[in-house]
JSON list of C-alpha atoms in Angstrom, two decimals:
[
{"chain": "I", "resi": 120, "resn": "GLY", "atom": "CA", "xyz": [0.00, 0.00, 0.00]},
{"chain": "I", "resi": 121, "resn": "GLN", "atom": "CA", "xyz": [0.88, 3.63, -0.26]},
{"chain": "I", "resi": 122, "resn": "SER", "atom": "CA", "xyz": [1.57, 5.68, 2.84]},
{"chain": "I", "resi": 123, "resn": "SER", "atom": "CA", "xyz": [0.44, 9.24, 3.46]},
{"chain": "I", "resi": 124, "resn": "LEU", "atom": "CA", "xyz": [2.24, 12.06, 5.22]},
{"chain": "I", "resi": 125, "resn": "LEU", "atom": "CA", "xyz": [-0.97, 13.79, 6.28]},
{"chain": "I", "resi": 126, "resn": "PRO", "atom": "CA", "xyz": [-1.48, 14.46, 10.02]},
{"chain": "I", "resi": 127, "resn": "GLY", "atom": "CA", "xyz": [-3.12, 11.46, 11.64]},
{"chain": "I", "resi": 128, "resn": "GLN", "atom": "CA", "xyz": [-1.84, 9.10, 8.91]},
{"chain": "I", "resi": 129, "resn": "CYS", "atom": "CA", "xyz": [1.25, 7.92, 10.80]},
{"chain": "I", "resi": 130, "resn": "TRP", "atom": "CA", "xyz": [3.54, 4.93, 10.70]},
{"chain": "I", "resi": 131, "resn": "PRO", "atom": "CA", "xyz": [2.74, 3.47, 14.14]},
{"chain": "I", "resi": 132, "resn": "PHE", "atom": "CA", "xyz": [4.73, 0.96, 16.14]},
{"chain": "I", "resi": 133, "resn": "SER", "atom": "CA", "xyz": [2.93, -1.88, 17.86]},
{"chain": "I", "resi": 134, "resn": "GLY", "atom": "CA", "xyz": [3.16, -1.45, 21.64]},
{"chain": "I", "resi": 135, "resn": "ASP", "atom": "CA", "xyz": [4.90, 1.29, 23.57]},
{"chain": "I", "resi": 136, "resn": "GLN", "atom": "CA", "xyz": [8.38, 0.92, 22.09]},
{"chain": "I", "resi": 137, "resn": "GLY", "atom": "CA", "xyz": [10.13, -0.04, 18.88]},
{"chain": "I", "resi": 138, "resn": "HIS", "atom": "CA", "xyz": [13.35, 0.28, 16.90]},
{"chain": "I", "resi": 139, "resn": "LEU", "atom": "CA", "xyz": [14.15, 2.16, 13.73]},
{"chain": "I", "resi": 140, "resn": "PHE", "atom": "CA", "xyz": [17.29, 1.28, 11.75]},
{"chain": "I", "resi": 141, "resn": "ILE", "atom": "CA", "xyz": [18.68, 3.83, 9.31]},
{"chain": "I", "resi": 142, "resn": "LEU", "atom": "CA", "xyz": [21.31, 3.08, 6.64]},
{"chain": "I", "resi": 143, "resn": "LEU", "atom": "CA", "xyz": [23.25, 6.30, 6.05]},
{"chain": "I", "resi": 144, "resn": "SER", "atom": "CA", "xyz": [24.48, 7.19, 2.55]},
{"chain": "I", "resi": 145, "resn": "HIS", "atom": "CA", "xyz": [28.09, 7.07, 3.81]},
{"chain": "I", "resi": 146, "resn": "PRO", "atom": "CA", "xyz": [29.90, 6.63, 7.14]},
{"chain": "I", "resi": 147, "resn": "VAL", "atom": "CA", "xyz": [29.64, 9.69, 9.40]},
{"chain": "I", "resi": 148, "resn": "SER", "atom": "CA", "xyz": [30.52, 10.91, 12.88]},
{"chain": "I", "resi": 149, "resn": "ILE", "atom": "CA", "xyz": [27.17, 11.56, 14.57]},
{"chain": "I", "resi": 150, "resn": "THR", "atom": "CA", "xyz": [27.14, 14.76, 16.64]},
{"chain": "I", "resi": 151, "resn": "SER", "atom": "CA", "xyz": [23.42, 15.60, 16.75]},
{"chain": "I", "resi": 152, "resn": "VAL", "atom": "CA", "xyz": [20.02, 14.20, 15.83]},
{"chain": "I", "resi": 153, "resn": "THR", "atom": "CA", "xyz": [16.85, 16.00, 14.75]},
{"chain": "I", "resi": 154, "resn": "LEU", "atom": "CA", "xyz": [13.45, 14.46, 15.46]},
{"chain": "I", "resi": 155, "resn": "GLY", "atom": "CA", "xyz": [10.32, 15.91, 13.93]},
{"chain": "I", "resi": 156, "resn": "HIS", "atom": "CA", "xyz": [6.63, 15.32, 14.64]},
{"chain": "I", "resi": 157, "resn": "ILE", "atom": "CA", "xyz": [3.48, 17.33, 14.07]},
{"chain": "I", "resi": 158, "resn": "THR", "atom": "CA", "xyz": [2.56, 19.72, 16.87]},
{"chain": "I", "resi": 159, "resn": "LYS", "atom": "CA", "xyz": [-0.57, 19.39, 18.99]},
{"chain": "I", "resi": 160, "resn": "SER", "atom": "CA", "xyz": [-2.20, 22.21, 17.02]},
{"chain": "I", "resi": 161, "resn": "GLN", "atom": "CA", "xyz": [-1.55, 20.37, 13.73]},
{"chain": "I", "resi": 162, "resn": "SER", "atom": "CA", "xyz": [-3.05, 17.11, 15.00]},
{"chain": "I", "resi": 163, "resn": "PRO", "atom": "CA", "xyz": [-6.65, 16.39, 14.01]},
{"chain": "I", "resi": 164, "resn": "TYR", "atom": "CA", "xyz": [-7.12, 15.11, 17.58]},
{"chain": "I", "resi": 165, "resn": "GLU", "atom": "CA", "xyz": [-5.31, 18.05, 19.32]},
{"chain": "I", "resi": 166, "resn": "SER", "atom": "CA", "xyz": [-3.08, 15.46, 20.97]},
{"chain": "I", "resi": 167, "resn": "ILE", "atom": "CA", "xyz": [0.24, 13.86, 20.07]},
{"chain": "I", "resi": 168, "resn": "ALA", "atom": "CA", "xyz": [0.29, 11.25, 22.84]},
{"chain": "I", "resi": 169, "resn": "SER", "atom": "CA", "xyz": [1.68, 8.68, 20.38]},
{"chain": "I", "resi": 170, "resn": "ALA", "atom": "CA", "xyz": [4.67, 10.87, 19.44]},
{"chain": "I", "resi": 171, "resn": "PRO", "atom": "CA", "xyz": [8.09, 9.52, 20.39]},
{"chain": "I", "resi": 172, "resn": "ARG", "atom": "CA", "xyz": [9.20, 10.76, 23.80]},
{"chain": "I", "resi": 173, "resn": "LYS", "atom": "CA", "xyz": [12.30, 9.15, 25.27]},
{"chain": "I", "resi": 174, "resn": "PHE", "atom": "CA", "xyz": [14.64, 7.61, 22.71]},
{"chain": "I", "resi": 175, "resn": "SER", "atom": "CA", "xyz": [18.14, 6.19, 22.65]},
{"chain": "I", "resi": 176, "resn": "ILE", "atom": "CA", "xyz": [20.64, 6.38, 19.80]},
{"chain": "I", "resi": 177, "resn": "TYR", "atom": "CA", "xyz": [23.15, 3.71, 18.81]},
{"chain": "I", "resi": 178, "resn": "GLY", "atom": "CA", "xyz": [25.78, 4.02, 16.09]},
{"chain": "I", "resi": 179, "resn": "MET", "atom": "CA", "xyz": [26.64, 0.86, 14.16]},
{"chain": "I", "resi": 180, "resn": "ARG", "atom": "CA", "xyz": [29.46, 0.12, 11.72]},
{"chain": "I", "resi": 181, "resn": "THR", "atom": "CA", "xyz": [27.70, -3.00, 10.37]},
{"chain": "I", "resi": 182, "resn": "ALA", "atom": "CA", "xyz": [24.04, -4.05, 10.30]},
{"chain": "I", "resi": 183, "resn": "THR", "atom": "CA", "xyz": [24.66, -7.02, 12.58]},
{"chain": "I", "resi": 184, "resn": "GLU", "atom": "CA", "xyz": [26.67, -5.52, 15.45]},
{"chain": "I", "resi": 185, "resn": "GLU", "atom": "CA", "xyz": [25.03, -4.52, 18.73]},
{"chain": "I", "resi": 186, "resn": "GLY", "atom": "CA", "xyz": [26.02, -0.87, 18.32]},
{"chain": "I", "resi": 187, "resn": "THR", "atom": "CA", "xyz": [27.70, 1.88, 20.30]},
{"chain": "I", "resi": 188, "resn": "TYR", "atom": "CA", "xyz": [25.45, 3.75, 22.72]},
{"chain": "I", "resi": 189, "resn": "LEU", "atom": "CA", "xyz": [25.47, 7.47, 21.87]},
{"chain": "I", "resi": 190, "resn": "GLY", "atom": "CA", "xyz": [22.85, 8.82, 24.27]},
{"chain": "I", "resi": 191, "resn": "THR", "atom": "CA", "xyz": [19.25, 8.92, 25.45]},
{"chain": "I", "resi": 192, "resn": "LEU", "atom": "CA", "xyz": [17.19, 12.01, 24.64]},
{"chain": "I", "resi": 193, "resn": "VAL", "atom": "CA", "xyz": [13.65, 13.27, 25.31]},
{"chain": "I", "resi": 194, "resn": "TYR", "atom": "CA", "xyz": [11.36, 14.84, 22.72]},
{"chain": "I", "resi": 195, "resn": "ASP", "atom": "CA", "xyz": [9.26, 17.66, 24.25]},
{"chain": "I", "resi": 196, "resn": "GLN", "atom": "CA", "xyz": [5.66, 17.22, 23.04]},
{"chain": "I", "resi": 197, "resn": "ASP", "atom": "CA", "xyz": [4.97, 20.86, 23.94]},
{"chain": "I", "resi": 198, "resn": "GLY", "atom": "CA", "xyz": [8.05, 22.11, 22.07]},
{"chain": "I", "resi": 199, "resn": "ALA", "atom": "CA", "xyz": [8.79, 22.87, 18.43]},
{"chain": "I", "resi": 200, "resn": "ALA", "atom": "CA", "xyz": [7.79, 20.38, 15.74]},
{"chain": "I", "resi": 201, "resn": "PHE", "atom": "CA", "xyz": [11.46, 19.73, 14.86]},
{"chain": "I", "resi": 202, "resn": "GLN", "atom": "CA", "xyz": [13.88, 19.44, 17.77]},
{"chain": "I", "resi": 203, "resn": "THR", "atom": "CA", "xyz": [17.65, 19.03, 17.43]},
{"chain": "I", "resi": 204, "resn": "PHE", "atom": "CA", "xyz": [19.58, 17.22, 20.13]},
{"chain": "I", "resi": 205, "resn": "ARG", "atom": "CA", "xyz": [23.36, 17.45, 20.51]},
{"chain": "I", "resi": 206, "resn": "LEU", "atom": "CA", "xyz": [24.73, 14.10, 21.57]},
{"chain": "I", "resi": 207, "resn": "PRO", "atom": "CA", "xyz": [26.44, 14.04, 24.98]},
{"chain": "I", "resi": 208, "resn": "ASN", "atom": "CA", "xyz": [29.34, 11.88, 23.68]},
{"chain": "I", "resi": 209, "resn": "PRO", "atom": "CA", "xyz": [29.77, 12.66, 19.97]},
{"chain": "I", "resi": 210, "resn": "ASP", "atom": "CA", "xyz": [33.35, 11.33, 19.67]},
{"chain": "I", "resi": 211, "resn": "LYS", "atom": "CA", "xyz": [32.46, 7.64, 19.71]},
{"chain": "I", "resi": 212, "resn": "GLY", "atom": "CA", "xyz": [33.48, 6.88, 16.10]},
{"chain": "I", "resi": 213, "resn": "VAL", "atom": "CA", "xyz": [32.26, 6.82, 12.53]},
{"chain": "I", "resi": 214, "resn": "PHE", "atom": "CA", "xyz": [29.09, 4.87, 11.73]},
{"chain": "I", "resi": 215, "resn": "ARG", "atom": "CA", "xyz": [27.20, 3.63, 8.67]},
{"chain": "I", "resi": 216, "resn": "TYR", "atom": "CA", "xyz": [23.97, 2.73, 10.52]},
{"chain": "I", "resi": 217, "resn": "VAL", "atom": "CA", "xyz": [21.91, 4.37, 13.25]},
{"chain": "I", "resi": 218, "resn": "LYS", "atom": "CA", "xyz": [19.44, 2.61, 15.53]},
{"chain": "I", "resi": 219, "resn": "LEU", "atom": "CA", "xyz": [16.83, 4.70, 17.36]}
]
């Protein structure tokens, strides 16, 4: 099927937690992460209770390794739609994959 990017037409995870793996176009040193979500005023339900809140970041050199822990961050549901987080320990290496 085809997905939509309209508010309320999200890509939900089953349960209260999940993982997202991202293959980067080339190996990079990860210093910050930006997470975006619609704001409460943009939501057709005036609530974004299902938005990500607390999330951890792992850098991975290969798709099969456990990964290097880079930090745990908190998305503010009352803040801006796009929030950028500087990682507390950005000098952990160069990675090809990211796991959130």
